[in-house]
Amino acid sequence: MDKYDKVIDLCKRRGFFWPSSEIYGGVAGFLDFGPMGTLLKRNIEARWREVFIHKNHGLVYEIETPVIMPSKVFEASGHVDHFTDYVVGCTSCNKKFRADHVIIEQIGEVQGIEGMTPEGLDKLISEKGIRCTECGGLLGKVTSFNLLFRTNIGPYSENVAYLRPEAAQGMFINFKNIFTMMRERLPIGLAQIGKVARNEISPRQGPIRLREFTIMEIEFFFDPKNPECNALESVKEKKLRLLTEDLIRADSTTPVEVTLGSALEDRLIKSEWLGYFMALSSDFISELGAPPQSQMFVAKLENERAHYSAQTFDQMVNLERWGWVEVSGHAYRTDYDLSRHQEFSGNDLGAFRKYAAPQKILRLIARPRIDAISRDFKNETGKVLALLKSIDATKLKSMLDNNSTIIDKYEIRKEHVEFVEKEETISGERFTPHVAEPSFGADRLTYLSLECAFCEREGRTILRIPRSIAPIKVSVFPLVNKDGLREKAEDIYGLVRRHGFIADFDDSGSIGRRYARSDEIGAPIAITVDYETLRENTVTVRDRDTWEQSRISVDSIVSFLSDYYKIR
């Protein structure tokens, strides 16, 4: 077994996770988390919340929005049209596969495969002799497949809705409410931790690629004319390993290591706020157990980026079986999302930029000619007037360059509108904020932390889970279950729990087996109650990683654990 198989086996035995609906054969792309896995995942979420939200309080605020949203939201966001992958089916057994994945599985990485068209993928499959991985049959034509899970709201078939594929849209459509209540100050970030769903074509990488998972995202809104990050000083000397677009075009797979400050100065990273969150992400992933040299940020080429992105970096970590795997995504989404929701909803989602001093401008004004409109549209005059009022004057003038235009069902001609310029004194201008987005999948990070923590010593398995996210903080054992040792161990178990430490009590089998079980669930500290405890009021404390043992007094257990976990 390779490390992946060993980790998966351990996860099932020790209650971390396993395939969902297992008694019915399981369903690919879904996981059930057991007691240990739930604790570990929640600790990762809590640590992310501390690093990205709490330490940036006053800039970043957490919200919560529904998992199911009406179709209009995802029409505006572009997901209905663009959230697709390419699928290919076997002509013999009818199995379906994600086209790029089945190619990579059989011939290895292909430069630029993410940006290939269906025709390009068809050609590659034909030239390389790619066959069905299940039966060896011929593959059919590559087609597009939308990854949204579709549903309906209520009993009405016309009320189409989708399970959200990202938490971002809930933050975009709530931007105006929160921006207003926060006294219209920029920059401001909105964060969410919650479930999302993506109808993946053929997820076959266990916890690495799921159809339902927990996402942790921030949408950070800032003024594009004042894009400076006021927190940059604290991270600008942070070194990042970047595989830039230029390196990728040159067929290089070796990243360049630069400080964040240099990367911004050389325009390798286009947004200071994007770079700031990349620096935080590098430290966060290191804290989960992945050393910096096993990480890099890989730029997406223009034809590989999502429809909303002007620049994207995927943070990658090198795993034993799967190679370089994405653990976070960092996108400069510009004003795409707010502009689209503003257009589709008709609501103003912009902000106001105040000038240092008032300025005089000439403003173009469109004045509907009511007599001409009444003559041509009669009973629908009111509707036409409202329609013309809703359109920006400059845009309307451009639409009428060819003398007439169709708006909705109405033919509007130049004679229906008069354009005049009026001098005005203004104190500022409206604009649409830009957005930097860091995004993480908590389920994938749970597996990452387990693989990084997994090691073997003298034939035994140890999970060296970092203490900040360890699901169990301390294990408590009696040496034997007699002579009052069990009762004393139960007292100590109650003591540490009352002081907020998640603890495990184990009185089954030999002390060696108990230590082994404690190591397998990643408890950093084990406390053993023995006969000396009864005589001297001391206990044995064992370190998971070194197996070293020492004795401390029962009275100092709480302070010892508080110091160990840096709790004040």
Coordinates of C-alpha atoms in Angstrom, one line a residue:
M1 CA 0.0 0.0 0.0
D2 CA 1.2 3.5 -0.7
K3 CA 0.7 6.3 1.8
Y4 CA -2.7 7.3 0.4
D5 CA -4.1 3.8 0.9
K6 CA -2.6 3.7 4.4
V7 CA -4.2 7.0 5.3
I8 CA -7.6 6.0 3.9
D9 CA -7.5 2.7 5.8
L10 CA -6.6 4.5 9.0
C11 CA -9.3 7.1 8.5
K12 CA -12.0 4.4 8.4
R13 CA -10.6 2.4 11.4
R14 CA -10.2 5.5 13.6
G15 CA -13.4 7.4 12.6
F16 CA -12.1 10.2 10.4
F17 CA -14.1 9.6 7.2
W18 CA -15.3 7.0 4.7
P19 CA -17.5 6.8 1.6
S20 CA -21.1 8.1 2.1
S21 CA -24.1 5.7 1.9
E22 CA -21.6 2.8 2.2
I23 CA -24.2 0.2 3.2
Y24 CA -25.8 0.8 -0.3
G25 CA -22.5 0.5 -2.1
G26 CA -21.3 4.1 -1.6
V27 CA -21.6 7.1 -4.0
A28 CA -18.5 8.6 -5.6
G29 CA -17.8 12.2 -4.6
F30 CA -19.5 12.1 -1.2
L31 CA -17.9 11.5 2.2
D32 CA -19.3 10.8 5.7
F33 CA -17.1 12.3 8.5
G34 CA -16.8 10.3 11.7
P35 CA -16.1 11.7 15.2
M36 CA -12.4 12.2 14.7
G37 CA -12.7 13.6 11.2
T38 CA -15.5 16.0 12.2
L39 CA -13.3 17.4 15.1
L40 CA -10.3 17.7 12.8
K41 CA -12.3 19.4 10.0
R42 CA -13.9 21.8 12.5
N43 CA -10.5 22.7 14.0
I44 CA -9.2 23.5 10.5
E45 CA -12.3 25.7 9.9
A46 CA -11.8 27.4 13.2
R47 CA -8.1 28.0 12.5
W48 CA -8.9 29.4 9.1
R49 CA -11.5 31.7 10.7
E50 CA -8.8 32.9 13.2
V51 CA -6.2 33.6 10.5
F52 CA -8.4 35.1 7.8
I53 CA -11.3 36.7 9.6
H54 CA -10.6 37.3 13.3
K55 CA -7.1 38.7 12.7
N56 CA -8.5 41.0 10.0
H57 CA -11.5 42.1 12.1
G58 CA -12.6 45.5 11.0
L59 CA -11.8 44.6 7.4
V60 CA -13.4 41.1 7.1
Y61 CA -16.8 40.1 8.4
E62 CA -18.4 36.6 8.3
I63 CA -21.9 36.1 7.0
E64 CA -24.1 33.1 6.1
T65 CA -26.3 32.7 3.1
P66 CA -28.5 29.8 1.7
V67 CA -27.1 26.8 -0.1
I68 CA -30.0 26.9 -2.7
M69 CA -30.4 30.1 -4.7
P70 CA -32.7 31.0 -7.6
S71 CA -31.6 30.5 -11.2
K72 CA -31.3 34.3 -11.8
V73 CA -28.4 34.5 -9.4
F74 CA -26.3 32.0 -11.5
E75 CA -27.5 33.4 -14.8
A76 CA -26.0 36.7 -13.7
S77 CA -22.8 35.1 -12.3
G78 CA -22.2 33.3 -15.6
H79 CA -22.4 29.8 -14.1
V80 CA -25.4 28.7 -16.1
D81 CA -23.4 29.4 -19.3
H82 CA -19.8 28.8 -18.3
F83 CA -19.6 26.4 -15.3
T84 CA -18.8 23.4 -17.4
D85 CA -16.3 20.6 -17.9
Y86 CA -15.8 18.4 -20.9
V87 CA -17.2 14.8 -20.8
V88 CA -16.4 11.8 -23.0
G89 CA -18.2 8.5 -22.9
C90 CA -17.2 4.9 -23.8
T91 CA -19.0 3.6 -26.9
S92 CA -19.0 0.1 -25.4
C93 CA -19.7 0.2 -21.7
N94 CA -21.3 3.7 -21.6
K95 CA -19.1 4.9 -18.7
K96 CA -18.5 8.6 -18.8
F97 CA -15.3 10.4 -17.8
R98 CA -14.0 13.9 -17.5
A99 CA -12.1 14.2 -20.8
D100 CA -8.9 15.9 -19.5
H101 CA -8.6 13.5 -16.6
V102 CA -8.9 10.3 -18.7
I103 CA -6.2 11.7 -21.0
I104 CA -3.8 12.7 -18.1
E105 CA -4.3 9.3 -16.5
Q106 CA -3.1 7.5 -19.6
I107 CA -0.3 9.8 -21.0
G108 CA 0.6 12.1 -18.1
E109 CA 0.4 15.9 -17.9
V110 CA -0.4 17.8 -21.1
Q111 CA 0.6 21.5 -21.3
G112 CA -2.5 23.7 -21.7
I113 CA -5.0 20.9 -21.5
E114 CA -7.4 22.9 -19.3
G115 CA -7.9 25.5 -22.1
M116 CA -8.4 23.0 -24.9
T117 CA -11.6 23.0 -27.0
P118 CA -13.7 19.8 -27.5
E119 CA -12.2 19.5 -30.9
G120 CA -8.7 19.7 -29.5
L121 CA -9.4 17.1 -26.9
D122 CA -11.0 14.8 -29.6
K123 CA -7.8 15.1 -31.7
L124 CA -5.6 14.3 -28.7
I125 CA -7.7 11.2 -27.8
S126 CA -7.5 10.0 -31.4
E127 CA -3.7 10.7 -31.8
K128 CA -2.7 9.1 -28.5
G129 CA -5.0 6.2 -28.7
I130 CA -6.8 7.0 -25.4
R131 CA -9.3 4.2 -24.5
C132 CA -11.9 3.6 -21.8
T133 CA -10.2 2.9 -18.5
E134 CA -12.9 0.5 -17.5
C135 CA -13.2 -1.8 -20.6
G136 CA -10.7 -0.6 -23.1
G137 CA -13.4 0.4 -25.5
L138 CA -13.4 3.3 -28.0
L139 CA -14.3 6.8 -26.7
G140 CA -17.0 8.9 -28.3
K141 CA -17.0 12.6 -29.0
V142 CA -16.2 15.1 -26.3
T143 CA -19.1 17.3 -25.2
S144 CA -19.8 20.0 -22.6
F145 CA -21.4 19.2 -19.2
N146 CA -22.7 21.8 -16.8
L147 CA -21.7 21.1 -13.2
L148 CA -24.6 22.8 -11.4
F149 CA -27.0 20.7 -9.4
R150 CA -30.5 21.8 -10.5
T151 CA -33.6 21.8 -8.4
N152 CA -36.9 23.6 -8.0
I153 CA -38.2 25.9 -5.2
G154 CA -41.6 24.7 -4.1
P155 CA -44.0 22.7 -6.3
Y156 CA -43.6 25.0 -9.3
S157 CA -41.5 23.6 -12.2
E158 CA -40.8 27.2 -13.4
N159 CA -39.1 28.1 -10.1
V160 CA -35.7 26.8 -11.1
A161 CA -32.9 27.0 -8.6
Y162 CA -29.4 25.6 -8.2
L163 CA -27.3 24.4 -5.3
R164 CA -24.5 26.9 -5.0
P165 CA -21.1 25.8 -6.5
E166 CA -19.3 28.5 -4.5
A167 CA -20.2 30.7 -1.5
A168 CA -19.2 33.8 -3.4
Q169 CA -22.5 34.7 -5.0
G170 CA -24.2 35.0 -1.6
M171 CA -21.6 37.6 -0.7
F172 CA -21.9 39.5 -3.9
I173 CA -25.7 39.9 -3.7
N174 CA -25.4 41.0 -0.1
F175 CA -22.5 43.4 -0.7
K176 CA -24.7 46.5 -0.8
N177 CA -26.6 45.8 2.5
I178 CA -23.4 45.2 4.5
F179 CA -21.5 48.0 2.7
T180 CA -24.3 50.4 3.7
M181 CA -24.5 49.2 7.4
M182 CA -20.7 49.5 7.6
R183 CA -21.0 53.2 6.8
E184 CA -19.9 52.7 3.1
R185 CA -16.2 52.2 3.8
L186 CA -13.8 50.4 1.5
P187 CA -12.0 48.1 1.6
I188 CA -14.3 45.5 3.1
G189 CA -14.3 41.7 3.0
L190 CA -17.1 39.3 3.4
A191 CA -16.4 35.7 4.4
Q192 CA -18.4 32.4 4.4
I193 CA -17.8 28.9 5.5
G194 CA -20.4 26.5 4.2
K195 CA -21.5 23.7 2.0
V196 CA -21.3 23.8 -1.8
A197 CA -22.1 21.3 -4.5
R198 CA -20.6 20.6 -7.9
N199 CA -21.8 17.8 -10.1
E200 CA -18.4 16.4 -11.0
I201 CA -18.4 14.1 -14.0
S202 CA -16.3 11.2 -12.5
P203 CA -14.7 12.0 -9.2
R204 CA -12.2 9.2 -8.5
Q205 CA -9.7 10.8 -6.1
G206 CA -11.5 10.0 -2.8
P207 CA -11.4 13.1 -0.6
I208 CA -9.4 15.1 -3.2
R209 CA -12.4 15.7 -5.5
L210 CA -15.9 15.7 -4.1
R211 CA -19.4 16.6 -5.3
E212 CA -20.3 18.2 -2.0
F213 CA -17.8 19.9 0.3
T214 CA -17.3 22.7 2.7
I215 CA -15.8 25.9 1.2
M216 CA -14.1 28.7 3.0
E217 CA -14.1 31.9 1.0
I218 CA -13.5 35.6 1.2
E219 CA -14.7 38.2 -1.3
F220 CA -12.6 41.3 -0.6
F221 CA -14.0 44.5 -2.1
F222 CA -11.7 47.5 -2.8
D223 CA -11.5 50.7 -4.8
P224 CA -9.5 50.0 -8.0
K225 CA -8.2 53.6 -8.0
N226 CA -7.0 53.1 -4.4
P227 CA -6.0 49.5 -4.4
E228 CA -3.3 49.7 -1.7
C229 CA -3.3 47.0 1.0
N230 CA -2.8 48.7 4.4
A231 CA -1.7 45.3 5.9
L232 CA 1.0 44.7 3.3
E233 CA 3.9 45.7 5.5
S234 CA 3.4 42.7 7.7
V235 CA 3.9 40.2 4.9
K236 CA 5.8 41.9 2.0
E237 CA 9.1 40.1 2.9
K238 CA 7.2 36.7 2.8
K239 CA 8.8 34.4 0.2
L240 CA 6.4 32.8 -2.3
R241 CA 7.2 30.1 -4.8
L242 CA 5.5 31.3 -8.1
L243 CA 5.1 29.4 -11.4
T244 CA 4.2 32.5 -13.4
E245 CA 2.4 32.7 -16.7
D246 CA 5.6 33.5 -18.5
L247 CA 7.3 30.4 -17.0
I248 CA 4.4 28.2 -18.0
R249 CA 4.5 29.6 -21.6
A250 CA 8.2 28.7 -21.6
D251 CA 7.3 25.1 -20.6
S252 CA 9.1 25.5 -17.3
T253 CA 7.9 23.5 -14.2
T254 CA 10.3 25.1 -11.8
P255 CA 8.9 28.0 -9.8
V256 CA 10.7 31.2 -9.0
E257 CA 11.1 32.1 -5.3
V258 CA 10.5 35.8 -4.6
T259 CA 9.3 38.0 -1.8
L260 CA 5.7 39.3 -2.1
G261 CA 7.0 42.8 -2.3
S262 CA 9.1 42.0 -5.3
A263 CA 6.3 40.0 -7.0
L264 CA 4.0 43.0 -6.7
E265 CA 6.7 45.4 -7.9
D266 CA 7.4 43.3 -11.0
R267 CA 3.6 42.8 -11.6
L268 CA 3.8 39.1 -11.2
I269 CA 0.9 39.5 -8.9
K270 CA -1.5 42.2 -10.1
S271 CA -3.3 43.1 -6.8
E272 CA -1.8 43.9 -3.4
W273 CA -4.8 42.4 -1.7
L274 CA -4.5 39.2 -3.8
G275 CA -0.9 39.0 -2.8
Y276 CA -1.7 39.6 0.9
F277 CA -4.1 36.7 1.1
M278 CA -1.6 34.5 -0.8
A279 CA 1.0 35.2 1.9
L280 CA -1.5 34.3 4.6
S281 CA -2.4 31.1 2.7
S282 CA 1.3 30.0 2.5
D283 CA 1.6 30.2 6.3
F284 CA -1.8 28.6 6.9
I285 CA -1.0 25.6 4.7
S286 CA 2.4 25.3 6.4
E287 CA 0.6 25.2 9.7
L288 CA -1.5 22.3 8.5
G289 CA 1.7 20.3 8.0
A290 CA 2.8 21.0 4.4
P291 CA 6.4 22.5 4.4
P292 CA 7.0 25.6 2.2
Q293 CA 9.2 23.6 -0.2
S294 CA 6.2 21.3 -1.0
Q295 CA 4.1 24.3 -2.0
M296 CA 3.9 26.6 -5.0
F297 CA 1.4 29.1 -6.5
V298 CA 0.7 28.2 -10.2
A299 CA -0.7 30.9 -12.5
K300 CA -3.6 30.1 -14.8
L301 CA -3.2 31.1 -18.4
E302 CA -5.9 33.3 -19.9
N303 CA -7.6 30.4 -21.7
E304 CA -7.6 28.4 -18.5
R305 CA -9.0 31.0 -16.1
A306 CA -12.6 31.2 -14.9
H307 CA -14.8 33.5 -16.9
Y308 CA -14.7 36.1 -14.1
S309 CA -11.0 36.3 -13.5
A310 CA -8.3 38.7 -14.6
Q311 CA -5.6 36.7 -12.7
T312 CA -5.7 33.4 -10.9
F313 CA -3.1 31.5 -8.9
D314 CA -3.8 28.0 -7.6
Q315 CA -1.9 27.1 -4.5
M316 CA -0.5 23.6 -5.0
V317 CA 0.9 21.0 -2.6
N318 CA 2.8 17.9 -3.7
L319 CA 1.0 14.7 -2.4
E320 CA 2.5 11.3 -2.7
R321 CA -0.1 9.6 -5.0
W322 CA -1.8 12.6 -6.7
G323 CA 1.3 14.8 -7.3
W324 CA 0.6 18.5 -7.3
V325 CA -2.9 19.1 -5.9
E326 CA -4.7 22.4 -5.6
V327 CA -5.4 23.4 -1.9
S328 CA -6.6 27.0 -2.5
G329 CA -7.5 29.3 -5.3
H330 CA -6.7 33.0 -5.5
A331 CA -8.6 35.0 -8.1
Y332 CA -8.6 38.7 -9.0
R333 CA -12.3 38.9 -10.0
T334 CA -12.2 42.6 -10.9
D335 CA -15.7 44.2 -11.0
Y336 CA -17.2 41.3 -13.0
D337 CA -19.6 39.9 -10.4
L338 CA -21.0 43.1 -9.0
S339 CA -21.4 44.5 -12.5
R340 CA -23.3 41.5 -13.7
H341 CA -25.6 41.4 -10.6
Q342 CA -26.2 45.1 -11.0
E343 CA -27.2 44.6 -14.7
F344 CA -29.4 41.6 -14.0
S345 CA -31.1 42.9 -10.9
G346 CA -31.4 46.6 -11.8
N347 CA -30.0 47.5 -8.4
D348 CA -27.1 49.9 -7.8
L349 CA -24.3 47.8 -6.3
G350 CA -21.6 50.5 -6.7
A351 CA -19.8 52.8 -4.3
F352 CA -19.1 56.5 -4.2
R353 CA -15.6 58.0 -4.5
K354 CA -15.4 61.5 -3.1
Y355 CA -13.2 64.0 -4.8
A356 CA -10.7 66.1 -2.9
A357 CA -12.5 69.2 -4.2
P358 CA -15.7 69.7 -6.2
Q359 CA -15.4 69.5 -10.0
K360 CA -17.4 71.0 -12.8
I361 CA -18.4 68.6 -15.6
L362 CA -20.6 68.4 -18.6
R363 CA -23.2 65.7 -18.2
L364 CA -25.2 64.3 -21.1
I365 CA -28.9 64.2 -20.4
A366 CA -31.5 62.3 -22.4
R367 CA -34.9 64.0 -22.6
P368 CA -37.7 61.9 -24.0
R369 CA -39.9 63.8 -26.5
I370 CA -43.3 63.0 -25.1
D371 CA -45.3 64.2 -28.1
A372 CA -43.4 61.9 -30.5
I373 CA -43.5 59.0 -28.0
S374 CA -47.3 59.4 -27.4
R375 CA -47.9 59.6 -31.1
D376 CA -46.1 56.4 -31.9
F377 CA -46.7 54.3 -28.7
K378 CA -50.1 55.6 -27.5
N379 CA -51.3 53.5 -24.5
E380 CA -47.7 52.2 -23.9
T381 CA -46.2 55.7 -23.6
G382 CA -45.7 55.2 -19.8
K383 CA -43.8 51.9 -20.3
V384 CA -41.5 53.5 -23.0
L385 CA -40.8 56.5 -20.8
A386 CA -39.8 54.3 -17.8
L387 CA -37.6 52.2 -20.1
L388 CA -35.8 55.2 -21.5
K389 CA -35.3 56.6 -18.0
S390 CA -33.6 53.4 -16.9
I391 CA -30.9 53.6 -19.6
D392 CA -27.7 55.6 -19.2
A393 CA -27.8 58.6 -21.6
T394 CA -24.4 58.0 -23.1
K395 CA -25.3 54.3 -23.7
L396 CA -28.7 55.3 -25.2
K397 CA -27.0 57.9 -27.6
S398 CA -24.6 55.2 -28.8
M399 CA -27.5 52.8 -29.4
L400 CA -29.1 55.4 -31.6
D401 CA -26.1 56.1 -33.8
N402 CA -27.8 54.2 -36.6
N403 CA -31.0 56.3 -36.2
S404 CA -33.0 53.6 -34.4
T405 CA -32.7 50.6 -32.0
I406 CA -34.9 47.9 -30.5
I407 CA -35.2 48.1 -26.7
D408 CA -37.3 45.2 -25.4
K409 CA -40.0 45.1 -28.1
Y410 CA -40.0 48.8 -28.9
E411 CA -38.4 50.5 -31.8
I412 CA -36.8 53.7 -30.5
R413 CA -35.8 56.4 -33.0
K414 CA -33.7 59.5 -32.7
E415 CA -36.9 61.6 -32.9
H416 CA -38.1 60.1 -29.7
V417 CA -35.2 61.5 -27.6
E418 CA -33.4 64.8 -27.3
F419 CA -29.8 64.9 -26.0
V420 CA -28.4 68.0 -24.2
E421 CA -25.3 68.7 -22.2
K422 CA -25.6 70.3 -18.8
E423 CA -22.9 71.7 -16.7
E424 CA -22.9 70.3 -13.1
T425 CA -20.8 70.6 -10.0
I426 CA -20.1 67.2 -8.5
S427 CA -18.3 66.1 -5.3
G428 CA -17.4 62.6 -6.5
E429 CA -18.1 59.7 -8.8
R430 CA -19.7 56.3 -8.6
F431 CA -17.7 53.2 -9.4
T432 CA -18.0 49.4 -9.1
P433 CA -15.6 47.9 -6.5
H434 CA -13.0 45.3 -7.6
V435 CA -12.7 41.9 -5.8
A436 CA -9.8 39.7 -4.6
E437 CA -10.8 36.2 -3.6
P438 CA -9.0 33.5 -1.6
S439 CA -10.9 30.2 -1.6
F440 CA -10.3 26.9 0.2
G441 CA -12.0 23.5 0.5
A442 CA -12.0 22.3 4.1
D443 CA -12.5 18.6 3.2
R444 CA -9.4 18.5 0.9
L445 CA -7.4 20.3 3.6
T446 CA -8.5 17.7 6.1
Y447 CA -7.0 15.0 3.9
L448 CA -3.9 17.1 3.3
S449 CA -3.3 17.5 7.1
L450 CA -3.7 13.7 7.5
E451 CA -1.2 12.8 4.8
C452 CA 1.3 15.3 6.0
A453 CA 0.9 14.0 9.6
F454 CA 1.1 10.3 8.7
C455 CA 4.3 8.5 9.6
E456 CA 5.4 5.1 10.8
R457 CA 7.8 4.1 13.6
E458 CA 8.8 0.7 14.7
G459 CA 5.8 -0.8 12.8
R460 CA 3.4 1.6 14.4
T461 CA 1.3 4.4 12.9
I462 CA 1.5 7.9 14.2
L463 CA -0.5 10.9 13.1
R464 CA 1.7 14.0 13.9
I465 CA -1.2 16.4 13.5
P466 CA -0.2 19.9 14.4
R467 CA -1.3 20.7 17.9
S468 CA -3.4 23.7 16.8
I469 CA -5.8 21.4 14.8
A470 CA -5.4 18.1 16.6
P471 CA -8.9 16.6 17.1
I472 CA -8.0 15.2 20.6
K473 CA -5.8 17.4 22.7
V474 CA -5.0 14.8 25.4
S475 CA -5.5 11.1 26.1
V476 CA -6.0 9.9 29.7
F477 CA -5.3 6.3 30.8
P478 CA -5.1 4.4 34.0
L479 CA -2.1 2.0 34.1
V480 CA -4.5 -0.8 35.2
N481 CA -8.2 -0.9 36.0
K482 CA -7.9 -1.6 39.7
D483 CA -6.6 -0.3 43.1
G484 CA -8.3 3.1 42.5
L485 CA -6.2 3.9 39.4
R486 CA -9.2 4.0 37.1
E487 CA -11.2 6.2 39.4
K488 CA -8.2 8.6 39.7
A489 CA -7.8 8.7 35.9
E490 CA -11.5 9.5 35.5
D491 CA -11.1 12.4 37.9
I492 CA -8.2 13.8 35.8
Y493 CA -10.2 13.1 32.6
G494 CA -13.0 15.2 34.1
L495 CA -10.6 17.9 35.2
V496 CA -9.1 18.5 31.7
R497 CA -12.5 18.5 30.1
R498 CA -13.9 21.0 32.5
H499 CA -11.0 23.3 31.4
G500 CA -12.0 23.1 27.8
F501 CA -9.6 20.4 26.4
I502 CA -11.1 17.8 24.1
A503 CA -9.9 14.5 25.7
D504 CA -10.1 10.8 25.2
F505 CA -10.4 8.2 28.0
D506 CA -9.1 4.7 27.2
D507 CA -9.0 1.9 29.7
S508 CA -9.0 -1.1 27.3
G509 CA -6.1 -3.4 26.7
S510 CA -2.5 -3.0 27.6
I511 CA -0.9 0.4 28.1
G512 CA 1.1 -0.1 24.9
R513 CA -2.0 -0.6 22.9
R514 CA -3.6 2.5 24.4
Y515 CA -0.5 4.6 23.5
A516 CA -0.8 3.1 19.9
R517 CA -4.4 4.1 19.6
S518 CA -3.7 7.6 21.0
D519 CA -0.9 8.0 18.4
E520 CA -3.3 6.9 15.6
I521 CA -5.9 9.6 16.4
G522 CA -3.1 12.2 16.6
A523 CA -3.4 13.2 20.3
P524 CA -0.2 15.2 21.0
I525 CA -0.2 14.4 24.8
A526 CA -1.1 11.2 26.8
I527 CA -1.4 11.2 30.5
T528 CA -1.0 8.0 32.4
V529 CA -2.2 7.5 36.0
D530 CA -0.1 4.9 37.8
Y531 CA 0.7 3.8 41.4
E532 CA 3.1 6.7 41.9
T533 CA 0.1 9.0 41.2
L534 CA -1.5 7.7 44.3
R535 CA 1.7 8.0 46.4
E536 CA 3.1 11.3 45.0
N537 CA 0.2 13.0 43.3
T538 CA 2.1 13.0 39.9
V539 CA 1.3 11.6 36.5
T540 CA 3.3 10.4 33.5
V541 CA 3.1 12.7 30.5
R542 CA 4.1 11.2 27.1
D543 CA 4.8 13.2 24.0
R544 CA 3.3 11.7 20.8
D545 CA 6.1 12.7 18.4
T546 CA 9.2 11.8 20.5
W547 CA 7.6 9.2 22.8
E548 CA 9.5 10.9 25.6
Q549 CA 8.0 10.7 29.1
S550 CA 8.1 13.0 32.1
R551 CA 6.3 13.4 35.4
I552 CA 4.3 16.4 36.5
S553 CA 2.1 17.0 39.5
V554 CA -1.7 16.5 39.1
D555 CA -2.1 20.1 40.3
S556 CA -0.1 21.4 37.3
I557 CA -1.8 19.4 34.6
V558 CA -4.1 22.3 33.5
S559 CA -1.3 24.9 33.5
F560 CA 0.9 22.4 31.6
L561 CA -1.7 21.9 28.9
S562 CA -2.5 25.6 28.7
D563 CA 1.2 26.4 28.1
Y564 CA 1.5 23.5 25.6
Y565 CA -1.4 24.8 23.6
K566 CA -0.6 28.5 24.3
I567 CA -3.9 29.1 25.9
R568 CA -4.0 32.2 28.1

